[in-house]
Each structure stands twice: as C-alpha cells, then as structure tokens.
Short mmCIF file of C-alpha atoms in Angstrom, two decimals:
data_model
loop_
_atom_site.label_atom_id
_atom_site.label_comp_id
_atom_site.label_asym_id
_atom_site.label_seq_id
_atom_site.Cartn_x
_atom_site.Cartn_y
_atom_site.Cartn_z
CA MET A 1500 -8.87 16.09 1.37
CA VAL A 1501 -6.43 15.32 -0.72
CA TYR A 1502 -3.76 12.40 -0.16
CA TYR A 1503 0.75 12.93 -0.38
CA ASN A 1504 2.47 10.48 -3.24
CA LEU A 1505 6.39 10.25 -3.00
CA LYS A 1506 7.60 9.12 -6.43
CA VAL A 1507 11.06 7.07 -5.29
CA THR A 1508 13.99 6.64 -7.96
CA LEU A 1509 16.05 4.21 -7.72
CA MET A 1510 19.28 2.07 -8.50
CA LEU A 1511 18.78 -1.80 -8.20
CA LYS A 1512 22.36 -3.29 -6.50
CA GLU A 1513 21.36 -6.72 -6.93
CA ASP A 1514 18.57 -8.51 -8.94
CA ILE A 1515 15.71 -8.95 -7.10
CA LYS A 1516 12.99 -11.26 -7.74
CA TYR A 1517 9.46 -9.69 -7.82
CA GLU A 1518 7.92 -11.17 -4.90
CA ASN A 1519 11.04 -10.21 -2.58
CA THR A 1520 10.24 -6.85 -3.35
CA TYR A 1521 7.88 -6.16 -0.83
CA GLU A 1522 10.02 -7.14 2.06
CA LYS A 1523 13.29 -5.66 0.07
CA LEU A 1524 11.54 -2.60 0.22
CA ALA A 1525 9.62 -2.35 3.51
CA ASN A 1526 13.60 -3.01 4.67
CA LEU A 1527 14.62 0.65 3.05
CA ILE A 1528 11.22 2.30 4.63
CA SER A 1529 11.99 1.24 7.98
CA LEU A 1530 15.74 1.74 8.01
CA SER A 1531 15.20 5.79 6.79
CA MET A 1532 12.87 5.53 9.88
CA LEU A 1533 15.47 4.05 12.26
CA ASN A 1534 17.21 7.13 11.76
CA ASN A 1535 14.83 9.44 13.62
CA GLU A 1536 13.68 9.44 16.85
CA LYS A 1537 9.70 10.27 16.60
CA MET A 1538 10.44 8.44 13.36
CA LYS A 1539 11.38 5.07 15.52
CA GLU A 1540 8.94 5.46 17.93
CA PHE A 1541 6.58 5.46 15.09
CA HIS A 1542 8.10 2.70 13.27
CA GLU A 1543 8.09 0.10 16.34
CA LYS A 1544 4.27 1.34 17.65
CA ASN A 1545 1.69 -1.55 17.46
CA CYS A 1546 -1.42 0.51 15.19
CA TYR A 1547 -2.04 2.20 12.01
CA LYS A 1548 0.80 3.38 10.06
CA PHE A 1549 -1.55 4.83 7.48
CA TYR A 1550 0.53 4.79 4.70
CA ASN A 1551 0.80 2.55 1.49
CA PHE A 1552 3.60 1.94 -1.57
CA CYS A 1553 3.53 -0.24 -4.65
CA SER A 1554 6.06 -2.78 -6.02
CA LEU A 1555 8.68 -1.63 -7.89
CA TYR A 1556 7.73 -0.48 -11.61
CA PRO A 1557 8.46 -0.61 -14.81
CA PHE A 1558 7.20 -4.30 -14.42
CA GLU A 1559 10.06 -7.00 -15.71
CA LYS A 1560 8.40 -9.40 -18.00
CA ASP A 1561 10.67 -12.77 -16.90
CA GLY A 1562 9.53 -11.00 -12.85
CA ILE A 1563 13.66 -9.61 -12.66
CA TYR A 1564 14.17 -6.14 -11.57
CA LYS A 1565 17.95 -6.07 -12.66
CA LYS A 1566 21.30 -5.21 -11.22
CA ASN A 1567 22.96 -1.51 -11.90
CA LYS A 1568 18.79 -0.88 -13.62
CA ILE A 1569 16.46 2.76 -12.36
CA TYR A 1570 13.51 1.76 -11.71
CA ILE A 1571 10.54 3.64 -9.78
CA PHE A 1572 7.92 3.13 -6.58
CA ASP A 1573 5.55 5.18 -4.63
CA ILE A 1574 4.83 5.61 -1.43
CA ARG A 1575 1.36 7.38 -0.20
CA PHE A 1576 0.37 8.65 2.63
CA VAL A 1577 -2.75 11.07 4.45
CA ASP A 1578 -0.24 13.66 5.98
CA LEU A 1579 1.83 15.69 5.07
CA GLN A 1580 4.70 16.24 7.58
CA PHE A 1581 4.84 12.30 8.06
CA ALA A 1582 5.25 12.41 4.05
CA THR A 1583 7.98 15.41 4.25
CA THR A 1584 9.80 13.56 7.34
CA LEU A 1585 10.52 10.38 5.54
CA LYS A 1586 11.40 11.86 1.67
CA GLN A 1587 13.89 13.44 3.72
CA LEU A 1588 15.23 10.49 5.95
CA LEU A 1589 14.96 8.24 2.32
CA ASP A 1590 17.09 10.44 0.53
CA ARG A 1591 20.07 10.01 2.92
CA VAL A 1592 19.12 6.31 3.47
CA ASN A 1593 21.95 3.32 1.91
CA GLY A 1594 20.59 0.40 2.06
CA SER A 1595 22.05 -2.69 0.83
CA SER A 1596 19.88 -3.03 -2.17
CA PHE A 1597 18.53 -0.39 -3.49
CA LYS A 1598 20.56 3.70 -4.29
CA ILE A 1599 18.13 6.68 -3.79
CA ILE A 1600 18.71 8.42 -7.19
CA MET A 1601 15.90 11.23 -5.90
CA SER A 1602 12.12 11.53 -4.98
CA ASN A 1603 9.23 14.06 -5.34
CA LEU A 1604 6.24 14.44 -3.11
CA GLN A 1605 3.82 15.28 -4.99
CA VAL A 1606 0.01 16.24 -2.97
CA ASN A 1607 -3.35 14.67 -4.59
CA GLU A 1608 -6.76 15.99 -4.75
CA TYR A 1609 -10.35 14.61 -4.34
CA ARG A 1610 -11.57 12.93 -7.09
CA LYS A 1611 -14.07 11.10 -8.11
CA ILE A 1612 -14.04 6.89 -8.15
CA ASN A 1613 -15.90 4.70 -9.96
CA LYS A 1614 -13.42 1.17 -9.15
CA LEU A 1615 -10.69 0.13 -7.51
CA ILE A 1616 -8.58 -2.31 -8.76
CA SER A 1617 -5.44 -3.82 -6.89
CA LEU A 1618 -1.99 -3.41 -7.88
CA THR A 1619 -0.40 -5.09 -5.09
CA PRO A 1620 -2.27 -7.77 -3.32
CA CYS A 1621 -4.74 -6.80 -0.63
CA VAL A 1622 -4.69 -9.75 2.22
CA LEU A 1623 -6.49 -10.52 4.56
CA THR A 1624 -6.87 -12.54 7.71
CA THR A 1625 -9.02 -14.75 9.89
CA PRO A 1626 -8.23 -15.52 13.31
CA LYS A 1627 -6.54 -18.92 12.55
CA GLY A 1628 -4.18 -17.42 11.02
CA ASP A 1629 -6.03 -18.69 7.45
CA TYR A 1630 -5.14 -16.17 4.07
CA ASP A 1631 -7.12 -18.16 1.21
CA ILE A 1632 -10.66 -16.24 0.92
CA LYS A 1633 -11.31 -19.12 -1.40
CA ASP A 1634 -14.02 -17.52 -3.56
CA ASP A 1635 -15.97 -15.76 -0.49
CA LEU A 1636 -16.97 -12.56 -2.05
CA GLU A 1637 -19.41 -11.07 0.61
CA LEU A 1638 -16.65 -11.53 3.55
CA VAL A 1639 -14.24 -9.32 1.85
CA LYS A 1640 -17.01 -6.62 1.29
CA THR A 1641 -17.92 -6.49 4.74
CA ARG A 1642 -14.67 -6.84 5.55
CA ILE A 1643 -13.12 -3.87 3.04
CA THR A 1644 -16.08 -1.78 4.37
CA ALA A 1645 -14.92 -2.49 7.95
CA ASN A 1646 -11.76 -1.40 7.59
CA ALA A 1647 -11.69 1.59 5.94
CA GLU A 1648 -14.94 2.83 8.04
CA LYS A 1649 -12.27 1.86 10.79
CA LYS A 1650 -9.02 4.41 9.17
CA TYR A 1651 -11.09 6.90 8.22
CA LYS A 1652 -12.57 7.03 12.14
CA GLU A 1653 -9.01 7.03 13.31
CA ILE A 1654 -7.46 9.64 10.95
CA TYR A 1655 -10.96 12.36 10.59
CA ASN A 1656 -12.11 11.93 14.16
CA GLU A 1657 -15.22 10.94 12.43
CA LYS A 1658 -17.54 7.71 12.25
CA ILE A 1659 -18.88 6.92 8.17
CA SER A 1660 -20.99 4.07 8.00
CA CYS A 1661 -21.97 3.26 4.53
CA ASP A 1662 -21.82 -0.25 1.77
CA PHE A 1663 -19.92 2.19 -0.27
CA ILE A 1664 -19.31 -1.61 -2.68
CA LYS A 1665 -21.82 -1.96 -5.35
CA SER A 1666 -19.11 -4.80 -6.27
CA ILE A 1667 -16.50 -6.38 -6.02
CA THR A 1668 -14.59 -9.25 -8.61
CA LYS A 1669 -11.31 -10.93 -8.09
CA ILE A 1670 -9.39 -10.21 -11.03
CA ASN A 1671 -6.39 -13.06 -9.90
CA ARG A 1672 -7.51 -17.03 -10.27
CA THR A 1673 -4.93 -18.25 -6.88
CA PRO A 1674 -4.20 -16.86 -4.16
CA ILE A 1675 -0.83 -14.82 -4.46
CA LYS A 1676 1.53 -15.80 -2.41
CA LEU A 1677 4.45 -13.71 -1.41
CA PRO A 1678 7.80 -14.06 1.42
CA TYR A 1679 8.11 -12.05 4.13
CA LYS A 1680 10.50 -12.16 7.06
CA ASN A 1681 10.55 -16.11 7.16
CA MET A 1682 6.43 -16.22 6.59
CA HIS A 1683 4.60 -16.12 3.66
CA PHE A 1684 0.70 -13.90 3.27
CA LEU A 1685 -1.25 -14.74 0.99
CA GLY A 1686 -3.06 -12.18 -1.06
CA ASN A 1687 -5.45 -11.25 -3.87
CA LYS A 1688 -6.18 -8.64 -6.28
CA PHE A 1689 -9.89 -6.84 -6.74
CA GLU A 1690 -11.97 -5.21 -8.78
CA ILE A 1691 -14.02 -2.68 -7.06
CA GLU A 1692 -17.33 -0.66 -7.63
CA VAL A 1693 -18.07 2.58 -5.96
CA GLU A 1694 -21.17 3.89 -5.22
CA GLN A 1695 -21.48 7.72 -5.95
CA ASP A 1696 -23.07 9.15 -2.75
CA GLU A 1697 -20.99 11.59 -0.72
CA ASN A 1698 -19.75 8.93 1.96
CA SER A 1699 -19.15 6.20 -0.64
CA GLN A 1700 -16.37 8.37 -2.18
CA LYS A 1701 -14.72 9.84 0.91
CA LEU A 1702 -14.14 5.67 2.13
CA ALA A 1703 -13.19 4.75 -1.59
CA TYR A 1704 -10.79 7.61 -1.57
CA LEU A 1705 -9.06 6.83 1.79
CA LEU A 1706 -8.48 3.40 0.63
CA LEU A 1707 -7.09 5.09 -2.42
CA SER A 1708 -4.56 6.91 -0.14
CA THR A 1709 -3.98 4.08 2.41
CA GLY A 1710 -4.25 1.16 0.83
CA THR A 1711 -6.56 -1.07 1.08
CA LEU A 1712 -7.35 -4.40 3.67
CA GLU A 1713 -4.12 -4.47 5.64
CA LYS A 1714 -0.54 -4.82 6.32
CA ASN A 1715 -0.53 -1.53 3.55
CA SER A 1716 3.02 -0.50 5.95
CA ILE A 1717 5.01 -3.29 3.95
CA GLY A 1718 3.50 -2.87 0.46
CA PHE A 1719 0.07 -5.05 0.27
CA GLY A 1720 -2.93 -3.54 -0.56
CA PHE A 1721 -2.17 -1.15 -3.03
CA VAL A 1722 -4.46 0.40 -5.54
CA LYS A 1723 -5.50 2.71 -8.67
CA ALA A 1724 -8.32 4.20 -9.27
CA ARG A 1725 -10.75 4.72 -12.23
#
C-alpha cells in the first residue's frame, strides 16, 4: 500500500481567516478540475472522491493567514493518475484567493501506525443532520470503523471487517464550527490508538491516505500518524 502526497506552495492574494480556508482550498481544487472534462465529470459525480487535504501551514497564531505571504498545504491521494492529473491542473489554475507557486508529488509507503491524530476536524453526520457527537465516542468509533471498511472495499475490492480502534479520545473541548457554502459543519478532533494486527494496520493506513469519517474532499478528517 502507498499513498501520494501533493505538497502545494502558494501565495495569498487576500487575508483569509482560518475557518474559511477549507472552503477556499476546496474551491481552488474544484476550479482546477473543471478545466479537464474527465476530472469535471468525476468532480460532479456523487461518490467517494478518495482525496483529502489539510489547512494552510505554518499556522498563524491570530488565526488569519496574510495577504502576499507564502503557505503550504498537502493533498493526499490513493490513485497516482488522479494525483498526477490534479497536479498538472493546479499548476495552471489562477484562483481568486491564491497564486500557485509550485507543487511537488511525493510517494509515501506503508508503515506501522500506533496512533492517528486529527489535524483537521472530523465530521460525522446523522439522519437528522446533527453533527454534534456530544461525548458518544462509541458512536464515533463505530462510524469510523464502518467508514474505513467501506472505503477499503471500494478501493481494493476486498472486504475487511475488524475492530481496528484500540481506544479513542476527543481532543477538543467544544465542537469546531466551520462554514461551507452558506451552511456550517460541526467537527471534532480525535486521537485514535490503533490495534497492531495486519488488517487493523491496513484500515489505519487507508484513513491516513483518504481521511477519517466524512467530507474528506473539502478538507475534513485529515490525520497524521505516530
């Protein structure tokens, strides 16, 4: 198993608040995809996208990213052709908020994972549209596991069923509210301790590649591994 990481360096054309970076970066990626017919068709299709990105870094302590300053963000993929095509499209796009300076595609090989730690909020939806999990970490654990198993089956055409989460802790005190397209999502960050058997490690690595829970293609659920 491998995943591909596209490290994008850009300059801001305007000041941007932290909470608005997700929508603006998602719009930048979408804008680039509209310049290719196959990518446009994929973008408009209702399906797992299997890519995930983080917010801008280095992080600004006042929560405002600055005009004319250079930042980086990462996009992760499981499909090399998709990653290569998006890199080419991003290098040519001219967004209203960002100027792309350069991008570099890296290969990350399978490795042992002890913990997954959220870098961007994870979003969990319910039939009522309620994103506030309260303190129901058993629900979170169940949904993360089911989501990972479903993604794995769709990508690799192989079914894995295992309780890969040894323990889970919520690391934010209150839900994190983020705007997106005239609505708001409530997300949370987690520290997930992972079981060490082979199937558990495969599912953990997949979440490192694609993101945890839902809305990964707009920047939610991006994690790091330890």
